[in-house]
Coordinates of N, CA, C and O in Angstrom, one line a residue:
M76 N 32.3 -2.5 -28.2 CA 31.9 -3.9 -28.1 C 30.4 -3.9 -27.7 O 30.0 -3.2 -26.8
S77 N 29.6 -4.7 -28.4 CA 28.2 -4.8 -28.1 C 27.9 -6.1 -27.4 O 28.7 -7.0 -27.4
T78 N 26.7 -6.1 -26.8 CA 26.3 -7.3 -26.0 C 25.1 -7.9 -26.7 O 24.2 -7.2 -27.0
I79 N 25.1 -9.3 -26.8 CA 24.0 -10.0 -27.3 C 23.2 -10.6 -26.2 O 23.8 -11.2 -25.2
N80 N 21.9 -10.5 -26.2 CA 21.1 -11.1 -25.2 C 20.7 -12.5 -25.6 O 20.3 -12.8 -26.7
W81 N 20.7 -13.4 -24.6 CA 20.3 -14.8 -24.8 C 18.8 -14.8 -25.2 O 18.0 -14.3 -24.4
P82 N 18.4 -15.4 -26.3 CA 17.0 -15.5 -26.7 C 16.2 -16.5 -25.8 O 16.6 -17.6 -25.7
S83 N 15.2 -16.0 -25.2 CA 14.5 -16.9 -24.2 C 13.8 -18.0 -24.8 O 13.4 -19.0 -24.2
D84 N 13.6 -18.0 -26.2 CA 12.8 -19.1 -26.8 C 13.7 -20.1 -27.4 O 13.2 -21.1 -28.0
I85 N 15.0 -20.0 -27.3 CA 15.9 -21.1 -27.8 C 15.9 -22.3 -26.8 O 16.1 -22.1 -25.6
V86 N 15.6 -23.5 -27.3 CA 15.6 -24.6 -26.5 C 16.9 -25.3 -26.5 O 17.5 -25.5 -27.5
V87 N 17.4 -25.7 -25.3 CA 18.7 -26.4 -25.1 C 18.4 -27.8 -24.6 O 17.4 -28.0 -24.0
E88 N 19.3 -28.7 -24.9 CA 19.2 -30.1 -24.4 C 19.7 -30.1 -22.9 O 19.2 -30.9 -22.1
G89 N 20.7 -29.3 -22.6 CA 21.2 -29.3 -21.3 C 22.2 -28.1 -21.2 O 22.7 -27.6 -22.1
A90 N 22.5 -27.8 -19.9 CA 23.5 -26.8 -19.6 C 24.2 -27.2 -18.3 O 23.6 -27.3 -17.3
D91 N 25.5 -27.4 -18.4 CA 26.3 -27.9 -17.3 C 27.1 -26.7 -16.8 O 28.1 -26.3 -17.5
Y92 N 26.8 -26.2 -15.6 CA 27.5 -25.1 -15.0 C 28.6 -25.5 -14.1 O 28.4 -26.5 -13.3
S93 N 29.7 -24.8 -14.0 CA 30.8 -25.1 -13.1 C 31.3 -23.8 -12.6 O 31.2 -22.7 -13.3
I94 N 32.0 -23.8 -11.5 CA 32.8 -22.7 -11.0 C 34.3 -23.1 -11.1 O 34.7 -24.1 -10.6
E95 N 35.0 -22.3 -11.9 CA 36.4 -22.7 -12.1 C 37.3 -21.9 -11.1 O 37.4 -20.6 -11.2
Y96 N 37.9 -22.6 -10.2 CA 38.7 -22.0 -9.1 C 40.1 -22.0 -9.5 O 40.6 -22.8 -10.3
D97 N 40.9 -21.0 -9.0 CA 42.3 -20.9 -9.2 C 43.0 -21.4 -7.9 O 43.0 -20.7 -6.9
V98 N 43.4 -22.6 -7.9 CA 44.0 -23.2 -6.7 C 45.4 -23.7 -7.0 O 45.7 -24.4 -8.0
Q99 N 46.3 -23.2 -6.1 CA 47.7 -23.7 -6.3 C 47.9 -24.8 -5.3 O 47.5 -24.8 -4.1
M100 N 48.6 -25.9 -5.8 CA 48.8 -27.1 -5.0 C 50.3 -27.4 -4.8 O 51.0 -27.4 -5.8
N101 N 50.8 -27.6 -3.6 CA 52.2 -27.9 -3.3 C 52.2 -29.3 -2.7 O 51.6 -29.5 -1.6
I102 N 53.0 -30.2 -3.2 CA 53.1 -31.5 -2.7 C 54.5 -31.6 -2.1 O 55.5 -31.5 -2.8
A103 N 54.6 -31.8 -0.7 CA 55.9 -31.9 0.0 C 56.5 -33.3 -0.3 O 55.8 -34.2 -0.7
R104 N 57.8 -33.4 0.0 CA 58.5 -34.7 -0.2 C 57.9 -35.7 0.8 O 57.9 -36.9 0.5
S105 N 57.3 -35.3 1.9 CA 56.7 -36.2 2.9 C 55.4 -36.8 2.3 O 54.8 -37.7 2.9
G106 N 54.9 -36.1 1.3 CA 53.6 -36.6 0.7 C 52.4 -35.7 1.1 O 51.3 -35.9 0.6
S107 N 52.6 -34.8 2.1 CA 51.5 -33.9 2.5 C 51.3 -32.9 1.4 O 52.2 -32.5 0.6
I108 N 50.0 -32.5 1.3 CA 49.6 -31.6 0.2 C 49.0 -30.3 0.9 O 48.2 -30.4 1.7
D109 N 49.6 -29.2 0.4 CA 49.0 -27.9 0.8 C 48.4 -27.2 -0.4 O 48.9 -27.3 -1.5
T110 N 47.2 -26.6 -0.2 CA 46.5 -25.9 -1.2 C 46.3 -24.5 -0.9 O 46.1 -24.2 0.3
Y111 N 46.3 -23.6 -1.9 CA 46.1 -22.2 -1.6 C 45.1 -21.7 -2.7 O 45.3 -21.8 -3.9
G112 N 44.0 -21.2 -2.2 CA 43.0 -20.6 -3.1 C 43.4 -19.2 -3.5 O 43.7 -18.4 -2.6
L113 N 43.4 -19.0 -4.8 CA 43.8 -17.7 -5.3 C 42.5 -16.9 -5.8 O 41.5 -17.6 -6.2
P114 N 42.5 -15.6 -5.9 CA 41.4 -14.9 -6.4 C 41.1 -15.1 -7.9 O 42.0 -15.5 -8.6
G115 N 39.9 -14.9 -8.3 CA 39.6 -14.9 -9.7 C 38.7 -16.0 -10.2 O 38.7 -16.3 -11.4
A116 N 38.1 -16.8 -9.3 CA 37.2 -17.9 -9.7 C 36.1 -17.3 -10.6 O 35.6 -16.2 -10.4
R117 N 35.6 -18.1 -11.5 CA 34.6 -17.6 -12.4 C 33.7 -18.8 -12.9 O 34.2 -19.9 -12.9
W118 N 32.6 -18.4 -13.5 CA 31.6 -19.4 -14.0 C 32.0 -19.9 -15.4 O 32.6 -19.2 -16.2
V119 N 31.8 -21.2 -15.6 CA 31.9 -21.8 -16.9 C 30.7 -22.6 -17.2 O 30.1 -23.2 -16.2
V120 N 30.2 -22.6 -18.4 CA 29.0 -23.4 -18.8 C 29.2 -24.1 -20.1 O 29.8 -23.5 -21.0
T121 N 28.8 -25.3 -20.2 CA 28.7 -26.1 -21.5 C 27.2 -26.2 -21.8 O 26.5 -26.9 -21.1
I122 N 26.8 -25.6 -22.9 CA 25.4 -25.7 -23.4 C 25.4 -26.7 -24.5 O 26.2 -26.7 -25.4
T123 N 24.4 -27.7 -24.4 CA 24.2 -28.7 -25.4 C 22.9 -28.4 -26.1 O 21.9 -28.3 -25.5
F124 N 23.1 -28.4 -27.4 CA 21.9 -28.1 -28.3 C 21.4 -29.5 -28.9 O 22.2 -30.3 -29.2
P125 N 20.1 -29.7 -29.0 CA 19.6 -31.0 -29.4 C 19.7 -31.2 -30.9 O 20.0 -30.2 -31.7
N126 N 19.4 -32.4 -31.4 CA 19.3 -32.6 -32.8 C 18.2 -31.7 -33.4 O 17.2 -31.5 -32.8
D127 N 18.4 -31.3 -34.6 CA 17.4 -30.4 -35.3 C 17.1 -31.2 -36.6 O 17.9 -31.2 -37.5
Y128 N 15.9 -31.8 -36.7 CA 15.6 -32.6 -37.8 C 15.0 -31.8 -39.0 O 15.0 -32.3 -40.1
E129 N 14.5 -30.6 -38.8 CA 13.9 -29.9 -39.9 C 14.4 -28.5 -40.0 O 13.7 -27.6 -40.6
M130 N 15.6 -28.2 -39.5 CA 16.2 -26.9 -39.6 C 15.3 -25.8 -39.1 O 15.2 -24.7 -39.6
L131 N 14.6 -26.1 -38.0 CA 13.7 -25.1 -37.4 C 14.4 -24.1 -36.5 O 14.1 -22.9 -36.6
T132 N 15.4 -24.5 -35.8 CA 16.0 -23.6 -34.9 C 17.5 -23.5 -35.1 O 18.1 -22.5 -34.7
R133 N 18.1 -24.5 -35.8 CA 19.6 -24.5 -35.9 C 20.1 -23.2 -36.6 O 21.2 -22.7 -36.1
P134 N 19.5 -22.7 -37.6 CA 20.1 -21.5 -38.2 C 20.2 -20.3 -37.2 O 21.2 -19.6 -37.2
R135 N 19.2 -20.2 -36.4 CA 19.2 -19.1 -35.4 C 20.3 -19.3 -34.3 O 21.0 -18.4 -33.9
I136 N 20.5 -20.6 -33.9 CA 21.5 -20.9 -32.9 C 22.9 -20.7 -33.5 O 23.8 -20.0 -32.9
E137 N 23.1 -21.1 -34.8 CA 24.4 -20.9 -35.4 C 24.7 -19.4 -35.6 O 25.8 -18.9 -35.4
A138 N 23.7 -18.6 -36.0 CA 23.8 -17.2 -36.1 C 24.1 -16.5 -34.8 O 25.0 -15.6 -34.7
L139 N 23.5 -17.0 -33.7 CA 23.8 -16.4 -32.4 C 25.3 -16.6 -32.0 O 26.0 -15.7 -31.6
I140 N 25.8 -17.9 -32.2 CA 27.1 -18.2 -31.9 C 28.1 -17.4 -32.8 O 29.1 -16.8 -32.3
A141 N 27.8 -17.3 -34.1 CA 28.7 -16.5 -35.0 C 28.7 -15.0 -34.6 O 29.7 -14.3 -34.7
S142 N 27.5 -14.5 -34.1 CA 27.4 -13.1 -33.7 C 28.3 -12.7 -32.5 O 28.6 -11.5 -32.3
L143 N 28.8 -13.7 -31.8 CA 29.7 -13.4 -30.6 C 31.1 -13.2 -31.1 O 31.9 -12.7 -30.3
R144 N 31.4 -13.4 -32.4 CA 32.6 -13.1 -33.0 C 33.8 -13.7 -32.3 O 34.8 -13.0 -32.1
G145 N 33.7 -14.9 -31.8 CA 34.8 -15.6 -31.1 C 35.2 -15.0 -29.8 O 36.3 -15.2 -29.3
G146 N 34.3 -14.2 -29.2 CA 34.6 -13.5 -27.9 C 34.8 -12.0 -28.0 O 35.0 -11.4 -27.0
A147 N 34.7 -11.5 -29.2 CA 34.8 -10.0 -29.4 C 33.5 -9.4 -28.9 O 33.5 -8.2 -28.6
R148 N 32.4 -10.1 -28.8 CA 31.2 -9.6 -28.3 C 30.7 -10.5 -27.1 O 31.0 -11.7 -27.1
D149 N 30.0 -9.9 -26.2 CA 29.6 -10.6 -25.0 C 28.2 -11.2 -25.2 O 27.4 -10.6 -25.9
L150 N 27.9 -12.3 -24.4 CA 26.5 -12.8 -24.4 C 26.0 -12.6 -23.0 O 26.6 -13.1 -22.0
S151 N 24.9 -11.9 -22.8 CA 24.3 -11.7 -21.5 C 23.3 -12.9 -21.3 O 22.3 -13.0 -22.0
M152 N 23.6 -13.7 -20.2 CA 22.7 -14.8 -19.9 C 22.9 -15.2 -18.5 O 23.9 -15.0 -17.9
G153 N 21.8 -15.7 -17.9 CA 21.8 -16.1 -16.5 C 21.9 -17.7 -16.4 O 22.3 -18.3 -17.4
H154 N 21.5 -18.2 -15.3 CA 21.5 -19.7 -15.1 C 20.2 -20.1 -15.7 O 19.1 -19.8 -15.2
L155 N 20.2 -21.0 -16.8 CA 19.0 -21.3 -17.5 C 18.0 -22.1 -16.7 O 16.9 -22.2 -17.1
S156 N 18.5 -22.8 -15.6 CA 17.5 -23.6 -14.9 C 17.2 -23.1 -13.5 O 16.4 -23.7 -12.8
R157 N 17.8 -22.0 -13.1 CA 17.6 -21.4 -11.7 C 17.3 -19.9 -11.8 O 18.1 -19.1 -11.4
K158 N 16.2 -19.6 -12.5 CA 15.9 -18.2 -12.7 C 15.4 -17.5 -11.5 O 15.5 -16.3 -11.4
T159 N 14.7 -18.2 -10.6 CA 14.1 -17.6 -9.4 C 14.6 -18.5 -8.2 O 14.8 -19.7 -8.4
P160 N 14.7 -17.9 -7.1 CA 15.2 -18.7 -5.9 C 14.1 -19.6 -5.4 O 12.9 -19.5 -5.5
H161 N 14.6 -20.7 -4.7 CA 13.8 -21.6 -4.0 C 13.3 -21.0 -2.7 O 12.3 -21.4 -2.1
G162 N 14.1 -20.0 -2.2 CA 13.7 -19.3 -1.0 C 12.5 -18.3 -1.4 O 12.0 -18.4 -2.5
T163 N 12.2 -17.5 -0.5 CA 11.0 -16.6 -0.6 C 11.4 -15.2 -0.9 O 10.5 -14.3 -0.9
L164 N 12.7 -14.9 -1.1 CA 13.1 -13.5 -1.4 C 12.4 -12.9 -2.6 O 12.4 -13.5 -3.7
T165 N 11.9 -11.7 -2.5 CA 11.4 -10.9 -3.6 C 11.7 -9.5 -3.3 O 12.5 -9.2 -2.4
G166 N 11.0 -8.6 -4.0 CA 11.2 -7.1 -3.8 C 12.5 -6.6 -4.3 O 13.0 -7.0 -5.4
S167 N 13.1 -5.6 -3.5 CA 14.3 -4.9 -4.0 C 15.4 -4.9 -3.0 O 15.7 -3.9 -2.4
P168 N 16.0 -6.1 -2.7 CA 17.1 -6.1 -1.8 C 18.3 -5.3 -2.3 O 18.5 -5.2 -3.5
T169 N 19.1 -4.9 -1.4 CA 20.4 -4.2 -1.8 C 21.5 -4.7 -0.9 O 21.4 -5.4 0.0
V170 N 22.7 -4.2 -1.3 CA 23.9 -4.5 -0.6 C 23.9 -3.7 0.7 O 23.7 -2.4 0.6
G171 N 24.0 -4.3 1.9 CA 23.9 -3.6 3.1 C 25.2 -3.1 3.7 O 25.3 -2.1 4.4
T172 N 26.3 -3.8 3.3 CA 27.7 -3.4 3.7 C 28.5 -3.5 2.4 O 28.5 -4.6 1.8
A173 N 29.3 -2.5 2.1 CA 30.1 -2.6 0.9 C 30.9 -3.9 0.9 O 31.5 -4.3 1.9
T174 N 31.0 -4.5 -0.3 CA 31.8 -5.7 -0.5 C 33.2 -5.4 -0.8 O 33.5 -4.3 -1.3
A175 N 34.1 -6.3 -0.5 CA 35.5 -6.2 -0.8 C 35.9 -7.4 -1.7 O 35.3 -8.4 -1.6
K176 N 36.9 -7.2 -2.5 CA 37.4 -8.3 -3.3 C 37.8 -9.5 -2.4 O 38.5 -9.3 -1.4
G177 N 37.4 -10.7 -2.7 CA 37.7 -11.8 -1.9 C 36.7 -12.2 -0.9 O 36.8 -13.3 -0.3
D178 N 35.7 -11.4 -0.7 CA 34.6 -11.7 0.3 C 33.9 -13.0 -0.1 O 33.5 -13.2 -1.3
N179 N 33.6 -13.8 0.8 CA 32.7 -15.0 0.6 C 31.3 -14.8 1.2 O 30.5 -15.7 1.2
T180 N 31.1 -13.7 1.8 CA 29.8 -13.3 2.4 C 29.4 -12.0 1.9 O 30.2 -11.1 1.6
I181 N 28.1 -11.8 1.7 CA 27.5 -10.5 1.3 C 26.4 -10.2 2.2 O 25.5 -11.0 2.5
A182 N 26.5 -9.0 2.8 CA 25.5 -8.5 3.7 C 24.4 -7.8 2.9 O 24.7 -6.9 2.1
L183 N 23.2 -8.3 3.0 CA 22.0 -7.7 2.3 C 21.1 -6.9 3.2 O 21.0 -7.1 4.4
A184 N 20.5 -5.9 2.6 CA 19.5 -5.0 3.3 C 18.2 -5.1 2.5 O 18.2 -5.5 1.4
N185 N 17.1 -4.6 3.2 CA 15.8 -4.6 2.6 C 15.3 -5.9 2.1 O 14.7 -6.1 1.1
C186 N 15.6 -7.0 2.9 CA 15.2 -8.3 2.5 C 13.8 -8.6 3.1 O 13.6 -8.4 4.3
N187 N 12.9 -9.2 2.4 CA 11.6 -9.6 2.8 C 11.4 -11.1 2.7 O 10.2 -11.6 2.8
G188 N 12.4 -11.9 2.5 CA 12.3 -13.3 2.4 C 13.6 -14.0 2.5 O 14.7 -13.4 2.6
T189 N 13.6 -15.3 2.4 CA 14.8 -16.2 2.6 C 15.5 -16.5 1.3 O 14.9 -16.3 0.2
L190 N 16.7 -17.0 1.4 CA 17.4 -17.7 0.3 C 17.8 -19.1 0.7 O 18.1 -19.3 1.9
K191 N 17.8 -20.0 -0.2 CA 18.1 -21.4 0.1 C 19.4 -21.7 -0.6 O 19.8 -21.1 -1.6
A192 N 20.1 -22.7 0.0 CA 21.4 -23.2 -0.6 C 21.1 -23.5 -2.1 O 20.2 -24.3 -2.4
G193 N 22.0 -23.0 -3.0 CA 21.9 -23.3 -4.4 C 21.1 -22.2 -5.2 O 21.2 -22.2 -6.4
D194 N 20.5 -21.3 -4.5 CA 19.8 -20.1 -5.2 C 20.9 -19.3 -5.8 O 22.0 -19.2 -5.3
M195 N 20.5 -18.6 -6.8 CA 21.4 -17.7 -7.5 C 21.0 -16.2 -7.3 O 19.8 -15.9 -7.4
I196 N 22.0 -15.4 -7.0 CA 21.8 -13.9 -6.9 C 22.8 -13.2 -7.7 O 23.9 -13.7 -8.0
G197 N 22.5 -12.0 -8.1 CA 23.4 -11.2 -8.9 C 23.7 -9.9 -8.1 O 22.8 -9.3 -7.6
V198 N 24.9 -9.5 -8.1 CA 25.4 -8.2 -7.5 C 26.3 -7.5 -8.5 O 27.4 -8.2 -8.9
G199 N 26.0 -6.3 -9.0 CA 26.9 -5.7 -9.9 C 26.9 -6.5 -11.2 O 25.9 -6.9 -11.8
T200 N 28.1 -6.9 -11.6 CA 28.3 -7.7 -12.9 C 28.6 -9.2 -12.6 O 29.0 -9.9 -13.5
E201 N 28.4 -9.6 -11.3 CA 28.7 -10.9 -10.9 C 27.5 -11.7 -10.5 O 26.5 -11.2 -10.0
M202 N 27.6 -13.1 -10.7 CA 26.5 -14.0 -10.3 C 27.1 -14.9 -9.2 O 28.2 -15.4 -9.3
F203 N 26.3 -15.1 -8.1 CA 26.8 -16.0 -7.0 C 25.8 -17.1 -6.7 O 24.6 -16.9 -6.9
M204 N 26.3 -18.2 -6.3 CA 25.5 -19.3 -5.8 C 25.5 -19.2 -4.2 O 26.5 -19.1 -3.6
V205 N 24.3 -19.2 -3.6 CA 24.2 -19.2 -2.2 C 24.6 -20.6 -1.6 O 24.2 -21.6 -2.1
E206 N 25.5 -20.5 -0.7 CA 26.1 -21.8 -0.1 C 25.3 -22.4 1.0 O 25.3 -23.6 1.2
E207 N 24.6 -21.5 1.8 CA 23.8 -22.0 2.9 C 22.5 -21.2 3.0 O 22.4 -20.1 2.6
D208 N 21.5 -21.9 3.5 CA 20.2 -21.2 3.7 C 20.4 -19.9 4.5 O 21.3 -19.9 5.5
A209 N 19.7 -18.9 4.2 CA 19.9 -17.6 4.9 C 18.5 -17.0 5.1 O 17.6 -17.0 4.3
T210 N 18.3 -16.5 6.4 CA 17.0 -15.9 6.8 C 17.3 -14.5 7.3 O 18.2 -14.2 8.0
P211 N 16.4 -13.5 6.9 CA 16.7 -12.1 7.3 C 16.3 -11.9 8.8 O 15.4 -12.6 9.3
V212 N 17.0 -11.0 9.4 CA 16.7 -10.5 10.8 C 16.5 -9.0 10.7 O 17.4 -8.3 10.3
S213 N 15.3 -8.5 10.9 CA 15.0 -7.1 10.8 C 15.4 -6.6 9.4 O 16.0 -5.6 9.2
S214 N 15.1 -7.4 8.4 CA 15.3 -7.1 6.9 C 16.8 -7.1 6.5 O 17.1 -6.8 5.4
A215 N 17.7 -7.5 7.4 CA 19.1 -7.7 7.1 C 19.4 -9.2 7.0 O 18.9 -9.9 7.8
M216 N 20.3 -9.5 6.0 CA 20.6 -10.9 5.9 C 22.0 -11.1 5.4 O 22.4 -10.4 4.5
T217 N 22.8 -12.0 6.0 CA 24.1 -12.3 5.6 C 24.1 -13.6 4.8 O 23.6 -14.6 5.2
V218 N 24.7 -13.5 3.6 CA 24.6 -14.6 2.6 C 26.0 -15.1 2.3 O 26.8 -14.3 1.9
K219 N 26.2 -16.4 2.5 CA 27.5 -17.0 2.1 C 27.4 -17.4 0.7 O 26.5 -18.1 0.3
V220 N 28.4 -17.0 -0.1 CA 28.3 -17.2 -1.6 C 29.6 -17.8 -2.2 O 30.7 -17.7 -1.6
S221 N 29.4 -18.4 -3.4 CA 30.5 -18.8 -4.2 C 30.2 -18.4 -5.6 O 29.0 -18.4 -6.0
P222 N 31.2 -18.0 -6.4 CA 32.6 -17.8 -6.1 C 32.7 -16.5 -5.2 O 31.8 -15.8 -5.0
A223 N 34.0 -16.3 -4.8 CA 34.2 -15.1 -4.0 C 34.0 -13.8 -4.8 O 34.1 -13.8 -6.0
V224 N 33.7 -12.8 -4.1 CA 33.4 -11.5 -4.8 C 34.7 -11.0 -5.5 O 35.8 -11.1 -4.9
R225 N 34.6 -10.5 -6.7 CA 35.7 -10.0 -7.4 C 35.7 -8.5 -7.5 O 36.7 -7.9 -7.9
S226 N 34.6 -7.8 -7.2 CA 34.5 -6.4 -7.4 C 34.0 -5.7 -6.1 O 33.3 -6.3 -5.3
I227 N 34.3 -4.5 -5.9 CA 33.8 -3.7 -4.8 C 32.4 -3.2 -5.2 O 32.2 -2.6 -6.3
N228 N 31.4 -3.5 -4.3 CA 30.1 -3.0 -4.5 C 29.7 -2.1 -3.4 O 29.8 -2.5 -2.2
A229 N 29.2 -0.9 -3.7 CA 28.8 0.0 -2.7 C 27.5 -0.3 -1.9 O 26.7 -1.1 -2.5
I230 N 27.4 0.2 -0.8 CA 26.1 0.1 -0.1 C 25.0 0.6 -1.0 O 25.1 1.7 -1.6
G231 N 23.9 -0.1 -1.0 CA 22.8 0.3 -1.9 C 22.8 -0.3 -3.2 O 21.8 -0.1 -4.0
T232 N 23.8 -1.0 -3.6 CA 23.8 -1.7 -5.0 C 22.7 -2.7 -5.0 O 22.5 -3.4 -4.0
A233 N 22.0 -2.7 -6.1 CA 20.9 -3.7 -6.2 C 21.4 -5.1 -6.2 O 22.4 -5.4 -6.8
V234 N 20.6 -6.0 -5.5 CA 20.8 -7.4 -5.5 C 19.7 -8.0 -6.4 O 18.5 -7.9 -6.1
I235 N 20.1 -8.7 -7.4 CA 19.1 -9.3 -8.4 C 18.8 -10.7 -8.0 O 19.7 -11.6 -7.9
W236 N 17.6 -11.0 -7.6 CA 17.2 -12.4 -7.3 C 16.4 -13.1 -8.4 O 16.2 -14.3 -8.4
N237 N 15.9 -12.3 -9.4 CA 15.1 -12.8 -10.4 C 15.9 -12.8 -11.7 O 16.1 -11.8 -12.4
N238 N 16.4 -14.0 -12.0 CA 17.2 -14.3 -13.2 C 18.4 -13.4 -13.4 O 18.5 -12.6 -14.4
P239 N 19.3 -13.4 -12.4 CA 20.5 -12.6 -12.6 C 21.3 -13.0 -13.8 O 21.4 -14.2 -14.1
K240 N 21.8 -12.0 -14.5 CA 22.6 -12.3 -15.7 C 24.0 -11.8 -15.6 O 24.3 -10.8 -14.9
I241 N 24.9 -12.5 -16.2 CA 26.3 -12.1 -16.3 C 26.7 -12.2 -17.8 O 26.0 -12.7 -18.6
L242 N 27.9 -11.7 -18.1 CA 28.5 -11.7 -19.4 C 29.4 -12.9 -19.6 O 30.2 -13.2 -18.8
W243 N 29.1 -13.5 -20.8 CA 29.9 -14.7 -21.2 C 30.6 -14.5 -22.5 O 30.1 -13.7 -23.3
I244 N 31.7 -15.2 -22.7 CA 32.3 -15.3 -24.0 C 32.6 -16.7 -24.3 O 32.8 -17.6 -23.4
P245 N 32.7 -17.1 -25.6 CA 33.1 -18.5 -25.9 C 34.5 -18.8 -25.4 O 35.4 -18.0 -25.4
R246 N 34.7 -20.1 -25.0 CA 36.0 -20.5 -24.5 C 37.0 -20.5 -25.7 O 38.1 -20.3 -25.6
S247 N 36.4 -20.8 -26.9 CA 37.3 -20.8 -28.1 C 36.9 -19.7 -29.0 O 35.7 -19.2 -29.0
N248 N 37.9 -19.2 -29.8 CA 37.6 -18.1 -30.7 C 37.1 -18.6 -32.1 O 36.9 -17.9 -33.0
V249 N 36.8 -20.0 -32.1 CA 36.3 -20.6 -33.4 C 34.7 -20.7 -33.2 O 34.3 -21.3 -32.3
A250 N 34.0 -20.1 -34.1 CA 32.5 -20.2 -34.1 C 32.2 -21.5 -34.9 O 32.2 -21.5 -36.1
G251 N 31.8 -22.5 -34.1 CA 31.5 -23.8 -34.8 C 32.5 -24.9 -34.2 O 33.1 -24.6 -33.2
P252 N 32.5 -26.0 -34.8 CA 31.9 -26.4 -36.0 C 30.4 -26.7 -35.8 O 29.9 -27.0 -34.7
F253 N 29.6 -26.4 -36.9 CA 28.2 -26.6 -36.9 C 27.9 -27.9 -37.7 O 28.0 -28.0 -38.9
P254 N 27.6 -29.1 -37.0 CA 27.6 -30.4 -37.6 C 26.4 -30.5 -38.6 O 25.3 -29.9 -38.3
F255 N 26.6 -31.3 -39.6 CA 25.6 -31.6 -40.6 C 25.8 -33.0 -41.1 O 26.9 -33.4 -41.3
V256 N 24.7 -33.7 -41.3 CA 24.7 -35.0 -42.0 C 23.7 -35.0 -43.1 O 22.9 -34.1 -43.2
G257 N 23.7 -36.0 -43.9 CA 22.7 -36.1 -45.1 C 21.3 -35.8 -44.7 O 20.9 -36.0 -43.5
G258 N 20.5 -35.3 -45.6 CA 19.1 -35.0 -45.4 C 19.1 -33.6 -44.7 O 19.9 -32.8 -44.9
N259 N 18.1 -33.5 -43.8 CA 17.9 -32.2 -43.1 C 18.4 -32.3 -41.6 O 18.2 -31.4 -40.9
L260 N 19.1 -33.4 -41.3 CA 19.5 -33.6 -39.9 C 20.7 -32.7 -39.5 O 21.7 -32.8 -40.2
R261 N 20.6 -32.0 -38.5 CA 21.7 -31.2 -37.9 C 21.9 -31.8 -36.5 O 21.1 -31.6 -35.6
P262 N 23.0 -32.7 -36.4 CA 23.2 -33.3 -35.1 C 23.4 -32.3 -33.9 O 23.9 -31.2 -34.2
G263 N 23.1 -32.7 -32.7 CA 23.4 -31.9 -31.6 C 24.8 -31.6 -31.4 O 25.7 -32.3 -31.9
F264 N 25.1 -30.5 -30.7 CA 26.5 -30.1 -30.4 C 26.6 -29.3 -29.2 O 25.5 -28.9 -28.6
S265 N 27.8 -29.0 -28.7 CA 27.9 -28.3 -27.5 C 28.7 -27.0 -27.7 O 29.5 -26.9 -28.6
L266 N 28.5 -26.0 -26.8 CA 29.2 -24.7 -26.8 C 29.7 -24.5 -25.4 O 28.9 -24.5 -24.5
E267 N 31.0 -24.2 -25.2 CA 31.5 -23.9 -23.9 C 31.7 -22.4 -23.8 O 32.3 -21.7 -24.7
L268 N 31.2 -21.8 -22.7 CA 31.3 -20.4 -22.5 C 32.0 -20.2 -21.1 O 31.8 -21.0 -20.2
V269 N 32.7 -19.1 -21.0 CA 33.3 -18.7 -19.7 C 32.9 -17.3 -19.4 O 32.7 -16.4 -20.2
E270 N 32.7 -17.0 -18.1 CA 32.3 -15.7 -17.6 C 33.4 -14.7 -17.9 O 34.6 -14.9 -17.6
R271 N 33.0 -13.6 -18.5 CA 34.0 -12.5 -18.7 C 34.0 -11.7 -17.4 O 33.0 -11.3 -16.8
G272 N 35.2 -11.5 -16.8 CA 35.3 -10.9 -15.5 C 36.2 -9.6 -15.6 O 36.7 -9.3 -16.5

């Protein structure tokens, strides 16, 4: 299986990111509701492409989608609007304490700056949203993240703060439809991707 990299020069109209949680809900006869969070939350994104009036970019976009072969190939892409943190973190931070599956916090080492709520970081093959502002103490920083960690990451694993990328596959195995109307107009359309985990 090969991986396709997202072309940085393709313009999108919008990208709606979500975290899809696995939550079990039980409703008692009394009306009370109990919920249970299960492991395995992952990212979902709907990318909207604009109208293309002169066929300038649509052929490349359609070819990119077709090249994913309905999910048989991965797309490597980060968060299109949050490539760098609003905090001041730079350099080469690493995992300070090994992560375990289900962790909602990650201990970082070698930190020279802050992270702000909503910043994106990458660890291993996963991308996380920072839930609360975090400030290092003696270059160590504990970061609360969503979704929960799905993989074990050893001490020293690199933490990516600059455009972390993960692997995506199309939600559907159908490449298209690619809309067309008379003349050269190619109406805008959307593509839904889900994180491969």
